[in-house]
Each structure stands twice: as C-alpha cells, then as structure tokens.
mmCIF file of C-alpha atoms in Angstrom:
data_model
loop_
_atom_site.group_PDB
_atom_site.id
_atom_site.type_symbol
_atom_site.label_atom_id
_atom_site.label_comp_id
_atom_site.label_asym_id
_atom_site.label_seq_id
_atom_site.Cartn_x
_atom_site.Cartn_y
_atom_site.Cartn_z
ATOM 1 C CA MET F 7 -42.188 23.294 -5.181
ATOM 2 C CA LEU F 8 -45.606 21.791 -5.145
ATOM 3 C CA THR F 9 -46.865 18.945 -3.374
ATOM 4 C CA LYS F 10 -48.765 16.019 -4.862
ATOM 5 C CA GLU F 11 -52.158 17.772 -3.780
ATOM 6 C CA ALA F 12 -51.356 20.838 -5.124
ATOM 7 C CA PHE F 13 -50.184 19.499 -8.378
ATOM 8 C CA ASN F 14 -53.743 17.740 -8.755
ATOM 9 C CA ALA F 15 -55.281 21.166 -8.049
ATOM 10 C CA LEU F 16 -53.165 22.902 -10.710
ATOM 11 C CA LEU F 17 -54.101 19.971 -13.066
ATOM 12 C CA LYS F 18 -57.925 20.470 -12.756
ATOM 13 C CA THR F 19 -57.235 24.364 -13.544
ATOM 14 C CA LEU F 20 -55.381 22.973 -16.626
ATOM 15 C CA GLU F 21 -57.893 20.777 -17.916
ATOM 16 C CA GLU F 22 -60.800 23.673 -17.698
ATOM 17 C CA PRO F 23 -58.899 26.915 -18.283
ATOM 18 C CA PRO F 24 -60.369 30.295 -18.419
ATOM 19 C CA GLU F 25 -60.240 31.360 -21.958
ATOM 20 C CA HIS F 26 -58.488 34.650 -21.241
ATOM 21 C CA VAL F 27 -55.589 32.917 -19.581
ATOM 22 C CA LYS F 28 -52.375 31.292 -20.668
ATOM 23 C CA PHE F 29 -50.229 29.459 -18.485
ATOM 24 C CA MET F 30 -46.389 29.393 -18.684
ATOM 25 C CA PHE F 31 -44.376 27.222 -16.226
ATOM 26 C CA ALA F 32 -40.265 27.280 -15.992
ATOM 27 C CA THR F 33 -38.762 24.831 -13.993
ATOM 28 C CA THR F 34 -35.010 23.516 -13.846
ATOM 29 C CA GLU F 35 -36.213 19.765 -12.748
ATOM 30 C CA PRO F 36 -38.832 18.441 -15.398
ATOM 31 C CA GLU F 37 -38.572 15.076 -13.936
ATOM 32 C CA LYS F 38 -40.452 16.220 -10.962
ATOM 33 C CA ILE F 39 -43.320 17.404 -12.604
ATOM 34 C CA LEU F 40 -46.614 14.728 -12.894
ATOM 35 C CA PRO F 41 -46.744 13.187 -16.268
ATOM 36 C CA THR F 42 -50.303 13.931 -16.139
ATOM 37 C CA ILE F 43 -49.479 17.853 -16.206
ATOM 38 C CA LEU F 44 -46.550 17.311 -18.941
ATOM 39 C CA SER F 45 -48.986 15.627 -21.309
ATOM 40 C CA ARG F 46 -51.050 18.861 -21.418
ATOM 41 C CA CYS F 47 -48.470 21.377 -22.105
ATOM 42 C CA GLN F 48 -46.073 22.189 -24.914
ATOM 43 C CA ARG F 49 -42.614 21.587 -23.979
ATOM 44 C CA TYR F 50 -39.571 23.641 -24.603
ATOM 45 C CA ASP F 51 -36.112 22.749 -23.572
ATOM 46 C CA LEU F 52 -33.877 25.538 -23.068
ATOM 47 C CA ARG F 53 -30.119 25.195 -23.474
ATOM 48 C CA ARG F 54 -27.087 26.920 -22.775
ATOM 49 C CA ILE F 55 -26.114 29.971 -24.929
ATOM 50 C CA PRO F 56 -22.769 29.332 -26.673
ATOM 51 C CA ALA F 57 -19.891 31.545 -25.514
ATOM 52 C CA PRO F 58 -19.410 33.145 -29.088
ATOM 53 C CA LEU F 59 -22.801 34.155 -29.311
ATOM 54 C CA ILE F 60 -22.772 35.804 -25.957
ATOM 55 C CA ILE F 61 -19.517 37.772 -26.538
ATOM 56 C CA GLU F 62 -21.028 39.002 -29.808
ATOM 57 C CA HIS F 63 -23.994 40.194 -27.898
ATOM 58 C CA LEU F 64 -22.219 41.861 -24.966
ATOM 59 C CA ASN F 65 -20.028 43.519 -27.831
ATOM 60 C CA MET F 66 -23.283 45.162 -29.617
ATOM 61 C CA ILE F 67 -24.319 46.207 -26.293
ATOM 62 C CA ALA F 68 -21.009 48.076 -25.553
ATOM 63 C CA GLY F 69 -20.725 49.489 -28.696
ATOM 64 C CA LYS F 70 -24.215 51.032 -28.156
ATOM 65 C CA GLU F 71 -23.326 52.200 -24.539
ATOM 66 C CA GLY F 72 -19.865 53.612 -25.956
ATOM 67 C CA VAL F 73 -17.816 51.398 -23.816
ATOM 68 C CA GLU F 74 -14.398 49.765 -24.825
ATOM 69 C CA VAL F 75 -13.987 46.263 -23.781
ATOM 70 C CA GLU F 76 -11.371 44.280 -24.366
ATOM 71 C CA GLU F 77 -11.676 40.839 -26.193
ATOM 72 C CA ASP F 78 -10.139 38.775 -23.418
ATOM 73 C CA ALA F 79 -12.550 40.837 -20.778
ATOM 74 C CA LEU F 80 -15.399 39.677 -22.846
ATOM 75 C CA LYS F 81 -14.359 35.934 -22.753
ATOM 76 C CA ALA F 82 -13.780 36.173 -19.392
ATOM 77 C CA VAL F 83 -17.594 37.251 -18.807
ATOM 78 C CA ALA F 84 -18.537 34.636 -20.981
ATOM 79 C CA ARG F 85 -17.075 32.163 -19.194
ATOM 80 C CA GLY F 86 -18.229 33.489 -15.881
ATOM 81 C CA CYS F 87 -22.039 33.247 -16.704
ATOM 82 C CA GLU F 88 -22.038 29.815 -17.824
ATOM 83 C CA GLY F 89 -24.212 30.171 -20.785
ATOM 84 C CA CYS F 90 -26.711 32.359 -19.097
ATOM 85 C CA MET F 91 -27.355 35.723 -21.072
ATOM 86 C CA ARG F 92 -29.019 37.196 -18.407
ATOM 87 C CA ASP F 93 -26.108 36.779 -16.102
ATOM 88 C CA ALA F 94 -23.622 38.005 -18.602
ATOM 89 C CA GLU F 95 -25.592 41.256 -18.892
ATOM 90 C CA SER F 96 -26.039 41.942 -15.544
ATOM 91 C CA ILE F 97 -22.085 41.301 -15.186
ATOM 92 C CA LEU F 98 -21.571 43.838 -17.989
ATOM 93 C CA ASP F 99 -23.617 46.090 -16.022
ATOM 94 C CA GLN F 100 -21.544 46.113 -13.058
ATOM 95 C CA LEU F 101 -18.904 46.351 -15.045
ATOM 96 C CA ILE F 102 -19.619 49.716 -16.497
ATOM 97 C CA SER F 103 -20.645 50.971 -13.295
ATOM 98 C CA PHE F 104 -17.494 49.947 -11.444
ATOM 99 C CA CYS F 105 -14.864 50.615 -14.305
ATOM 100 C CA GLY F 106 -16.481 53.460 -16.382
ATOM 101 C CA LYS F 107 -15.882 53.550 -20.351
ATOM 102 C CA LYS F 108 -12.753 51.093 -20.507
ATOM 103 C CA ILE F 109 -13.027 47.335 -19.364
ATOM 104 C CA THR F 110 -10.064 45.205 -19.126
ATOM 105 C CA GLU F 111 -9.659 41.220 -18.337
ATOM 106 C CA THR F 112 -8.024 42.261 -14.984
ATOM 107 C CA ASP F 113 -10.833 43.969 -14.054
ATOM 108 C CA VAL F 114 -13.159 40.956 -14.993
ATOM 109 C CA LEU F 115 -11.065 38.656 -13.096
ATOM 110 C CA GLY F 116 -10.478 40.760 -10.200
ATOM 111 C CA MET F 117 -14.347 41.699 -9.522
ATOM 112 C CA PHE F 118 -15.833 37.941 -9.914
ATOM 113 C CA GLY F 119 -12.385 36.076 -8.764
ATOM 114 C CA LEU F 120 -12.224 34.241 -11.593
ATOM 115 C CA THR F 121 -8.472 32.874 -12.561
ATOM 116 C CA SER F 122 -7.220 33.608 -16.077
ATOM 117 C CA ARG F 123 -6.409 31.052 -18.708
ATOM 118 C CA THR F 124 -2.845 31.526 -18.939
ATOM 119 C CA GLN F 125 -2.572 30.845 -15.164
ATOM 120 C CA ILE F 126 -4.752 27.714 -15.436
ATOM 121 C CA MET F 127 -2.581 26.338 -18.202
ATOM 122 C CA ASP F 128 0.584 26.781 -16.281
ATOM 123 C CA LEU F 129 -0.981 24.889 -13.589
ATOM 124 C CA ILE F 130 -1.491 22.188 -16.019
ATOM 125 C CA ARG F 131 1.775 22.160 -17.578
ATOM 126 C CA ALA F 132 3.140 21.740 -13.769
ATOM 127 C CA LEU F 133 1.090 18.765 -13.356
ATOM 128 C CA LEU F 134 2.273 17.184 -16.418
ATOM 129 C CA ASN F 135 5.997 18.137 -15.398
ATOM 130 C CA GLN F 136 5.229 16.410 -11.949
ATOM 131 C CA ASP F 137 6.649 19.606 -10.231
ATOM 132 C CA PRO F 138 4.983 19.770 -7.014
ATOM 133 C CA GLN F 139 6.818 22.830 -6.181
ATOM 134 C CA GLU F 140 5.467 24.903 -8.934
ATOM 135 C CA VAL F 141 1.841 23.643 -8.315
ATOM 136 C CA LEU F 142 1.821 24.485 -4.521
ATOM 137 C CA HIS F 143 3.322 28.104 -5.457
ATOM 138 C CA ILE F 144 1.152 28.740 -8.408
ATOM 139 C CA ILE F 145 -2.083 27.691 -5.643
ATOM 140 C CA GLU F 146 -0.155 30.292 -3.109
ATOM 141 C CA ASP F 147 -0.060 32.952 -5.864
ATOM 142 C CA LEU F 148 -4.036 32.554 -6.743
ATOM 143 C CA HIS F 149 -5.312 31.970 -3.050
ATOM 144 C CA ALA F 150 -3.311 35.116 -2.294
ATOM 145 C CA ALA F 151 -5.128 37.115 -4.966
ATOM 146 C CA GLY F 152 -8.342 35.711 -3.336
ATOM 147 C CA LYS F 153 -9.627 33.773 -6.204
ATOM 148 C CA ASP F 154 -12.446 31.356 -5.758
ATOM 149 C CA THR F 155 -11.480 27.802 -4.987
ATOM 150 C CA THR F 156 -14.590 26.512 -6.066
ATOM 151 C CA ARG F 157 -14.518 28.358 -9.331
ATOM 152 C CA LEU F 158 -10.874 27.703 -9.843
ATOM 153 C CA LEU F 159 -11.228 23.773 -9.782
ATOM 154 C CA SER F 160 -14.159 23.890 -12.057
ATOM 155 C CA ASP F 161 -12.073 26.147 -14.949
ATOM 156 C CA LEU F 162 -9.529 23.750 -14.154
ATOM 157 C CA ILE F 163 -11.587 20.613 -14.953
ATOM 158 C CA ALA F 164 -13.295 22.345 -18.036
ATOM 159 C CA GLU F 165 -9.534 23.136 -19.440
ATOM 160 C CA LEU F 166 -8.373 19.706 -18.796
ATOM 161 C CA ARG F 167 -11.386 18.360 -20.991
ATOM 162 C CA ASP F 168 -10.390 20.740 -23.769
ATOM 163 C CA VAL F 169 -6.891 19.233 -24.044
ATOM 164 C CA TRP F 170 -8.293 15.861 -23.866
ATOM 165 C CA VAL F 171 -10.549 16.172 -26.364
ATOM 166 C CA ILE F 172 -8.254 17.664 -28.449
ATOM 167 C CA ARG F 173 -5.639 15.025 -27.778
ATOM 168 C CA ILE F 174 -8.092 12.216 -28.824
ATOM 169 C CA GLN F 175 -8.996 13.945 -32.001
ATOM 170 C CA ALA F 176 -5.373 14.198 -32.873
ATOM 171 C CA THR F 177 -4.780 10.349 -31.917
ATOM 172 C CA HIS F 178 -7.685 9.022 -34.050
ATOM 173 C CA THR F 179 -7.319 11.356 -36.793
ATOM 174 C CA LYS F 180 -5.313 10.117 -39.871
ATOM 175 C CA SER F 181 -3.683 13.297 -40.379
ATOM 176 C CA ARG F 182 -2.105 14.978 -37.557
ATOM 177 C CA GLU F 183 -2.588 18.353 -38.810
ATOM 178 C CA GLN F 184 -6.052 17.714 -38.334
ATOM 179 C CA GLY F 185 -6.026 17.985 -34.602
ATOM 180 C CA PRO F 186 -4.832 21.339 -33.578
ATOM 181 C CA GLN F 187 -7.044 23.319 -36.127
ATOM 182 C CA THR F 188 -9.978 23.029 -33.279
ATOM 183 C CA SER F 189 -7.654 23.621 -30.234
ATOM 184 C CA PRO F 190 -7.754 26.834 -28.130
ATOM 185 C CA PRO F 191 -5.531 29.678 -28.581
ATOM 186 C CA LEU F 192 -3.500 28.097 -25.481
ATOM 187 C CA TYR F 193 -2.982 24.700 -26.615
ATOM 188 C CA ASP F 194 0.470 23.964 -28.174
ATOM 189 C CA ASP F 195 2.880 21.107 -29.172
ATOM 190 C CA PHE F 196 3.714 20.606 -25.400
ATOM 191 C CA PHE F 197 0.319 18.597 -24.731
ATOM 192 C CA SER F 198 1.002 16.213 -27.621
ATOM 193 C CA GLY F 199 3.439 14.349 -25.741
ATOM 194 C CA PHE F 200 1.197 12.874 -23.505
ATOM 195 C CA ASP F 201 -1.214 10.111 -23.457
ATOM 196 C CA PRO F 202 -5.244 11.196 -23.254
ATOM 197 C CA GLU F 203 -5.478 8.978 -20.537
ATOM 198 C CA CYS F 204 -3.604 10.831 -18.089
ATOM 199 C CA PHE F 205 -5.798 13.846 -18.692
ATOM 200 C CA ARG F 206 -8.786 11.421 -18.156
ATOM 201 C CA ARG F 207 -7.386 10.198 -14.945
ATOM 202 C CA MET F 208 -6.304 13.993 -13.910
ATOM 203 C CA MET F 209 -10.125 14.686 -14.448
ATOM 204 C CA GLU F 210 -11.661 11.766 -12.255
ATOM 205 C CA ILE F 211 -9.757 12.786 -9.440
ATOM 206 C CA LEU F 212 -10.290 16.487 -9.527
ATOM 207 C CA THR F 213 -14.201 15.765 -10.233
ATOM 208 C CA VAL F 214 -13.892 14.072 -6.970
ATOM 209 C CA CYS F 215 -12.280 16.612 -5.267
ATOM 210 C CA GLU F 216 -15.173 18.916 -6.610
ATOM 211 C CA SER F 217 -17.843 16.936 -5.208
ATOM 212 C CA ARG F 218 -16.375 16.914 -1.405
ATOM 213 C CA LEU F 219 -15.413 20.636 -1.788
ATOM 214 C CA ARG F 220 -18.428 22.008 -0.263
ATOM 215 C CA LEU F 221 -18.126 19.505 2.581
ATOM 216 C CA VAL F 222 -14.967 20.586 4.074
ATOM 217 C CA ILE F 223 -13.590 23.592 6.161
ATOM 218 C CA SER F 224 -10.354 24.123 4.330
ATOM 219 C CA LYS F 225 -10.835 24.074 0.808
ATOM 220 C CA ARG F 226 -7.235 24.823 -0.019
ATOM 221 C CA ILE F 227 -5.779 21.889 1.595
ATOM 222 C CA LEU F 228 -8.456 19.448 -0.203
ATOM 223 C CA LEU F 229 -7.219 21.273 -3.726
ATOM 224 C CA GLU F 230 -3.869 20.944 -2.882
ATOM 225 C CA THR F 231 -3.641 17.308 -1.863
ATOM 226 C CA SER F 232 -6.080 16.464 -4.946
ATOM 227 C CA LEU F 233 -3.809 18.314 -7.288
ATOM 228 C CA ILE F 234 -0.710 16.112 -6.101
ATOM 229 C CA HIS F 235 -2.585 13.014 -6.098
ATOM 230 C CA ALA F 236 -3.496 14.015 -9.945
ATOM 231 C CA MET F 237 0.100 14.605 -10.532
ATOM 232 C CA GLU F 238 1.215 11.326 -9.390
ATOM 233 C CA SER F 239 -1.516 9.651 -11.692
ATOM 234 C CA VAL F 240 0.184 11.133 -14.552
ATOM 235 C CA ASN F 241 2.497 8.164 -15.200
ATOM 236 C CA SER F 242 0.340 5.345 -13.671
ATOM 237 C CA VAL F 243 -0.590 2.201 -15.643
ATOM 238 C CA PRO F 244 -4.411 1.070 -15.485
ATOM 239 C CA ILE F 245 -4.947 -2.168 -13.639
ATOM 240 C CA ASP F 246 -6.067 -3.799 -16.636
ATOM 241 C CA LYS F 247 -3.261 -3.307 -18.829
ATOM 242 C CA VAL F 248 -1.075 -4.802 -15.738
ATOM 243 C CA LEU F 249 -3.435 -7.981 -15.864
ATOM 244 C CA GLN F 250 -3.071 -8.095 -20.011
ATOM 245 C CA THR F 251 0.562 -7.719 -19.888
ATOM 246 C CA LEU F 252 0.809 -10.482 -17.171
ATOM 247 C CA ASN F 253 -1.578 -13.032 -19.340
ATOM 248 C CA ASP F 254 0.633 -12.138 -22.167
ATOM 249 C CA LEU F 255 3.696 -13.333 -20.135
ATOM 250 C CA LYS F 256 1.914 -16.306 -19.006
ATOM 251 C CA ASP F 257 0.923 -17.325 -22.707
ATOM 252 C CA ASN F 258 4.655 -16.812 -23.718
ATOM 253 C CA LEU F 259 5.849 -18.824 -20.783
ATOM 254 C CA GLU F 260 3.586 -21.656 -21.288
ATOM 255 C CA ASP F 261 4.667 -21.743 -24.918
ATOM 256 C CA GLU F 262 8.365 -21.305 -24.410
ATOM 257 C CA SER F 263 8.245 -23.974 -21.477
ATOM 258 C CA GLY F 264 7.008 -26.479 -23.850
ATOM 259 C CA GLY F 265 9.944 -25.615 -26.163
ATOM 260 C CA VAL F 266 12.416 -25.974 -23.171
ATOM 261 C CA LYS F 267 11.426 -29.206 -22.418
ATOM 262 C CA ASN F 268 11.884 -30.560 -25.989
ATOM 263 C CA GLN F 269 15.273 -29.257 -25.878
ATOM 264 C CA SER F 270 16.235 -31.029 -22.418
ATOM 265 C CA THR F 271 14.871 -34.176 -23.664
ATOM 266 C CA VAL F 272 16.963 -33.967 -27.049
ATOM 267 C CA SER F 273 19.813 -32.669 -25.268
ATOM 268 C CA ARG F 274 19.907 -35.282 -22.588
ATOM 269 C CA GLN F 275 20.015 -38.481 -25.028
ATOM 270 C CA PRO F 276 23.301 -37.987 -26.492
ATOM 271 C CA GLN F 277 24.581 -37.925 -23.135
ATOM 272 C CA PRO F 278 24.247 -41.974 -22.129
ATOM 273 C CA THR F 279 25.687 -42.425 -25.513
ATOM 274 C CA GLN F 280 28.539 -40.500 -24.843
ATOM 275 C CA ARG F 281 29.162 -42.194 -21.203
ATOM 276 C CA SER F 282 28.749 -45.448 -22.848
ATOM 277 C CA ARG F 283 31.622 -44.353 -25.392
ATOM 278 C CA LYS F 284 34.121 -43.210 -22.623
ATOM 279 C CA ALA F 285 33.423 -46.428 -20.342
ATOM 280 C CA PRO F 286 34.919 -48.806 -22.927
ATOM 281 C CA GLU F 287 38.013 -46.317 -23.474
ATOM 282 C CA LYS F 288 38.451 -46.508 -19.684
ATOM 283 C CA VAL F 289 38.043 -50.099 -19.271
ATOM 284 C CA PRO F 290 40.690 -51.619 -21.454
ATOM 285 C CA SER F 291 43.526 -49.253 -19.142
ATOM 286 C CA GLN F 292 42.601 -51.633 -16.188
ATOM 287 C CA PRO F 293 42.089 -54.958 -17.711
ATOM 288 C CA ILE F 294 42.252 -58.032 -14.952
ATOM 289 C CA SER F 295 40.057 -60.420 -16.701
ATOM 290 C CA THR F 296 41.603 -63.424 -18.396
ATOM 291 C CA LYS F 297 41.101 -64.104 -22.433
ATOM 292 C CA ASN F 298 38.682 -67.036 -21.463
ATOM 293 C CA GLU F 299 36.231 -64.813 -20.151
ATOM 294 C CA GLU F 300 35.794 -62.397 -22.831
ATOM 295 C CA PRO F 301 31.964 -62.541 -22.302
ATOM 296 C CA ALA F 302 32.187 -60.742 -19.060
ATOM 297 C CA THR F 303 34.492 -57.975 -19.898
ATOM 298 C CA PRO F 304 31.603 -55.889 -21.716
ATOM 299 C CA GLU F 305 29.508 -56.463 -18.565
ATOM 300 C CA PRO F 306 31.544 -53.573 -16.336
ATOM 301 C CA PRO F 307 30.554 -50.847 -18.647
ATOM 302 C CA SER F 308 27.028 -51.191 -17.903
ATOM 303 C CA ASN F 309 27.645 -51.305 -14.177
ATOM 304 C CA PRO F 310 26.145 -48.159 -12.804
ATOM 305 C CA ALA F 311 29.769 -47.427 -11.143
ATOM 306 C CA PRO F 312 31.517 -46.236 -14.426
ATOM 307 C CA ALA F 313 28.452 -44.093 -15.169
ATOM 308 C CA THR F 314 28.805 -42.124 -12.091
ATOM 309 C CA LEU F 315 32.396 -41.451 -12.579
ATOM 310 C CA SER F 316 31.590 -39.379 -15.795
ATOM 311 C CA PRO F 317 30.003 -36.622 -14.304
ATOM 312 C CA PRO F 318 32.888 -35.067 -12.417
ATOM 313 C CA LYS F 319 34.473 -35.361 -16.043
ATOM 314 C CA GLU F 320 31.797 -33.147 -17.641
ATOM 315 C CA LYS F 321 32.503 -29.852 -15.400
ATOM 316 C CA PRO F 322 35.611 -29.045 -17.395
ATOM 317 C CA LEU F 323 33.898 -29.411 -20.441
ATOM 318 C CA GLN F 324 31.236 -26.750 -19.279
ATOM 319 C CA LYS F 325 34.602 -24.315 -18.797
ATOM 320 C CA LYS F 326 35.791 -25.002 -22.065
ATOM 321 C CA SER F 327 34.366 -21.356 -22.992
ATOM 322 C CA THR F 328 36.454 -19.423 -20.490
ATOM 323 C CA GLY F 329 38.207 -17.916 -23.495
ATOM 324 C CA GLN F 330 34.642 -16.703 -24.764
ATOM 325 C CA THR F 331 33.576 -13.037 -24.076
ATOM 326 C CA ALA F 332 30.314 -12.360 -21.791
ATOM 327 C CA GLU F 333 28.471 -11.533 -24.846
ATOM 328 C CA GLN F 334 29.305 -14.970 -26.951
ATOM 329 C CA LEU F 335 27.999 -16.652 -23.558
ATOM 330 C CA TRP F 336 24.933 -14.981 -23.458
ATOM 331 C CA PRO F 337 22.781 -17.672 -25.239
ATOM 332 C CA GLU F 338 24.248 -20.610 -23.091
ATOM 333 C CA VAL F 339 23.407 -18.533 -20.105
ATOM 334 C CA ILE F 340 19.679 -17.512 -21.166
ATOM 335 C CA SER F 341 19.168 -21.335 -21.689
ATOM 336 C CA ALA F 342 20.312 -22.263 -18.539
ATOM 337 C CA ILE F 343 18.346 -19.822 -16.421
ATOM 338 C CA ALA F 344 15.286 -20.965 -18.400
ATOM 339 C CA LYS F 345 15.652 -24.125 -16.698
ATOM 340 C CA SER F 346 15.856 -22.618 -13.285
ATOM 341 C CA ASN F 347 13.807 -19.530 -13.570
ATOM 342 C CA PRO F 348 11.654 -19.185 -16.620
ATOM 343 C CA PHE F 349 9.756 -16.078 -15.536
ATOM 344 C CA ILE F 350 13.378 -14.155 -15.475
ATOM 345 C CA ARG F 351 14.302 -15.865 -18.590
ATOM 346 C CA SER F 352 10.952 -14.541 -20.488
ATOM 347 C CA TYR F 353 12.303 -10.997 -19.453
ATOM 348 C CA LEU F 354 15.156 -11.531 -20.619
ATOM 349 C CA ASP F 355 14.224 -12.616 -23.976
ATOM 350 C CA LYS F 356 13.943 -8.931 -24.817
ATOM 351 C CA ALA F 357 17.613 -7.994 -23.711
ATOM 352 C CA ILE F 358 20.714 -7.689 -25.675
ATOM 353 C CA PRO F 359 24.125 -7.988 -24.300
ATOM 354 C CA LEU F 360 26.187 -4.790 -25.347
ATOM 355 C CA ASP F 361 29.356 -4.801 -23.949
ATOM 356 C CA THR F 362 31.923 -5.693 -20.902
ATOM 357 C CA VAL F 363 34.210 -2.829 -19.415
ATOM 358 C CA ASN F 364 35.622 -3.612 -16.280
ATOM 359 C CA HIS F 365 33.767 -6.817 -15.633
ATOM 360 C CA VAL F 366 30.545 -5.055 -15.937
ATOM 361 C CA LEU F 367 28.314 -6.337 -18.778
ATOM 362 C CA ARG F 368 25.884 -3.952 -19.723
ATOM 363 C CA ILE F 369 22.773 -5.079 -20.996
ATOM 364 C CA GLY F 370 20.233 -2.975 -23.214
ATOM 365 C CA PHE F 371 16.715 -3.040 -23.804
ATOM 366 C CA ARG F 372 14.743 -1.064 -26.313
ATOM 367 C CA SER F 373 12.836 1.977 -25.610
ATOM 368 C CA GLU F 374 9.602 0.037 -26.030
ATOM 369 C CA ASP F 375 10.672 -2.808 -23.707
ATOM 370 C CA SER F 376 11.992 -0.497 -21.207
ATOM 371 C CA ASP F 377 9.484 -1.529 -18.861
ATOM 372 C CA PHE F 378 11.291 -4.740 -18.169
ATOM 373 C CA ILE F 379 14.253 -2.992 -16.628
ATOM 374 C CA GLY F 380 12.330 -2.610 -13.581
ATOM 375 C CA LEU F 381 11.436 -6.191 -13.479
ATOM 376 C CA VAL F 382 14.782 -7.380 -13.722
ATOM 377 C CA ASP F 383 17.091 -4.844 -12.239
ATOM 378 C CA ASN F 384 17.239 -6.334 -8.631
ATOM 379 C CA LYS F 385 19.339 -8.427 -6.581
ATOM 380 C CA LYS F 386 17.910 -11.972 -7.514
ATOM 381 C CA THR F 387 18.473 -11.218 -11.210
ATOM 382 C CA HIS F 388 22.120 -10.224 -10.562
ATOM 383 C CA THR F 389 23.052 -13.127 -8.226
ATOM 384 C CA LEU F 390 21.240 -15.576 -10.652
ATOM 385 C CA LEU F 391 23.310 -14.102 -13.582
ATOM 386 C CA ALA F 392 26.312 -14.286 -12.015
ATOM 387 C CA ASP F 393 25.876 -17.597 -11.214
ATOM 388 C CA LYS F 394 25.159 -18.910 -14.519
ATOM 389 C CA PHE F 395 28.065 -16.808 -15.928
ATOM 390 C CA LYS F 396 30.204 -18.517 -13.673
ATOM 391 C CA GLU F 397 29.053 -22.163 -14.294
ATOM 392 C CA ALA F 398 29.760 -21.177 -17.953
ATOM 393 C CA GLY F 399 33.157 -20.040 -17.154
ATOM 394 C CA ALA F 400 32.879 -16.444 -16.777
ATOM 395 C CA SER F 401 33.018 -15.094 -13.030
ATOM 396 C CA ASP F 402 33.341 -12.035 -11.283
ATOM 397 C CA LEU F 403 30.879 -10.376 -13.406
ATOM 398 C CA LYS F 404 28.529 -7.354 -12.633
ATOM 399 C CA PHE F 405 25.869 -6.239 -14.614
ATOM 400 C CA ARG F 406 24.017 -2.929 -15.667
ATOM 401 C CA PHE F 407 20.604 -2.634 -17.429
ATOM 402 C CA VAL F 408 20.202 0.213 -19.869
ATOM 403 C CA ILE F 409 17.919 1.556 -22.466
ATOM 404 C CA GLU F 410 19.632 1.275 -26.155
ATOM 405 C CA ASN F 411 17.464 1.480 -29.116
ATOM 406 C CA SER F 412 20.969 1.330 -31.643
#
C-alpha cells in the first residue's frame, strides 16, 4: 500500500541500489505497481499448486512424522487450502495437534467447516431432479452441522463446473468412451442425461448469489432461494432458441401460405364450371319461353339468380364424407384450418391422427416435436378442430394430444 510519492522514492532507490542489497517484492495486485518500477524488476508470476502435488507433499510429511492420514482427508485439506502449500501445511499441523496420530476426513470437515463431496453431489442430483424438498432438507442438515455457507456455495459451484466440463467433453468427442475417462470419481451416468447448458445456467445463478452473499444478513435464506431458482432453470429454454424457433415457423408459414393461395385459386376455378353445368339442367325443367325465342333461352343461366341458388346445393356435398373416419377426414380438416388459421395449421402439420375411441380422437406428436403440444393443447385449438370436423361431417368429437413415437 504505497502512495505515488512513495513509489517515486522507491524508484530512486532502485535506480541506484547499494551493492550489498537485493530487493524482493511480493504482491497480489501487480497492476497497481508503476510501469517504471516493473521495468526494472525480474518478474515471476506464482501460480496455485495443483492438488495432487499438495497431497503428495502432505503425505510425505505425515510419513516422516509417523501420522496416519486417510486419502480422503488429504483431498479435503488440498481442497480447503485452494492451491496454497503454506496453508496446507498449517492445516496439517493443526490436525496433528488436535487429532493425534490418526486423521480422518470427518476430522478435517468438522474442524474447518468443509462439506464432503458426497453431500455436494447429492445436492446437485436433487437440483437436477427438481426436488425442492430434498434440496431444503440437505441445506438444513448442513446448516445444523455448522458448515460454512460461503464455503459450501464455492464448493458447489466448483463441482458444477467439473460436471459441466465433463459433459462438454462427452458431447464434442467423437467417441462417448473418451468422456468419462477424465471424470472425477463421483461422476456417474446420471449426469449424462442432462444438457451442458443447464449446468452453465445454474452456475450463473449461483455465482450471482456468491457475489451477494457477503452483503446480506441471512446467508441461508439467500442460498435457499438461489438454489430453488437454479433448480427451476434446469428446463428453461434460452430466449435466442425461442426466437430462432419463431423465425423458422414464420419462414415455413410464408412458404406454405404461397402454396395455400395457389391451391385455393385452382380449386375455385372448377366451381364456376360446375355451377354453369348445373344451371342449364335446371332451366329446361321449367321452360316458359316460346320456340321462336330460342336465342333468349341461354340467357337465364348467365344471370346471377341461378348461381346464387347453387351454394346451398354444395353443403350436402361437403357432408358426403360422413361415413369416413376422423383419421380419413384429417387432411381435409387440416386444409380447412390452413385458410382460417395458418399458425395453428403449422403446428398441426407435425401431428398424426392415431385413433378414435368413444368420440375422442387421439392426435400424436413425436418426441422431438413434443414442444408443439403446449402450443395446440388449448381451448381455442380444440374448438377450431371441432368446428372443422363438424363441417366435414364428423360431429361431437373431442381431442387428446399425446406423444407417440411408433
């Protein structure tokens, strides 16, 4: 903690040092040192010591001291010292003083308020299973055991990070057998069923909780609410994927709407010809004109009056399929829905009519299209389907949407 003036005085000393003096500086904030001083020093950046080296060194000390230390206890010490050998040796010295010649993992966890990896992994499993009661029960047990809340949250984030990295490796490697080789001992196939993104989302939420933990009075309440929030984020969908899905649906609707318009124009063209053919058949049935006025007889069919009488005749033609099943009427109903509501039609394009039992039509979606069920299983879609089936000749139908892979 030096002021700018003190740094300038130090710089003068470094520029003209006594021959018998060598200066050694140590700091955790090298960015605060003046560049003029850094340029006159040899810089060595010290890094955290890996846990295996710490365990090996502590095991050597315990052997020379004649102390028996469990492997899990050494791992707990290495995890608690956070890569600092000096802290690891101090912890081992305290354990020998309190526990004597035999040290267990329970001794380490109880003395320094650490949480075992087994309990942390059980907490992660409860989060992934979306079991809030189990999550709160684990936190209650850890709080009653006197575990440090800050340290617990830090260890939980570290374990989530390890599982997240393993899932990414397993996802991007060509062979699934290469993934678990780098996994920690407590990692199992349970985690392979979850997307790596859910672990990342939980880490983001818990990291925000960790930054706020020192500012609140009740750390336990903040931890519990953050864990429930992280649990709810397991099945959440990122907003960018939602927008991408909507854009894809919009593109499909634009493409299909062009096809629907073309079909409607083609289907409307033969209708006038049918009406024109029906009109002459009706006109001879009630002829009143004289034979001398033969040129005038074709004029009545061209009048709009006979044409207006033809639409009521077409309604029974739409119901000619009353003998057909609901599954056979499905294409006709879908084409009718496309004209009234293209959005619902785009969702129902992924659906397949399965069977009809007791006037209930089961409509199936494949597992990869199961998200569409939440978009169509509502009162509006049910009403629209019932109306279109009724127009097609099948009334009193109800509908049930299911997932069907067969």
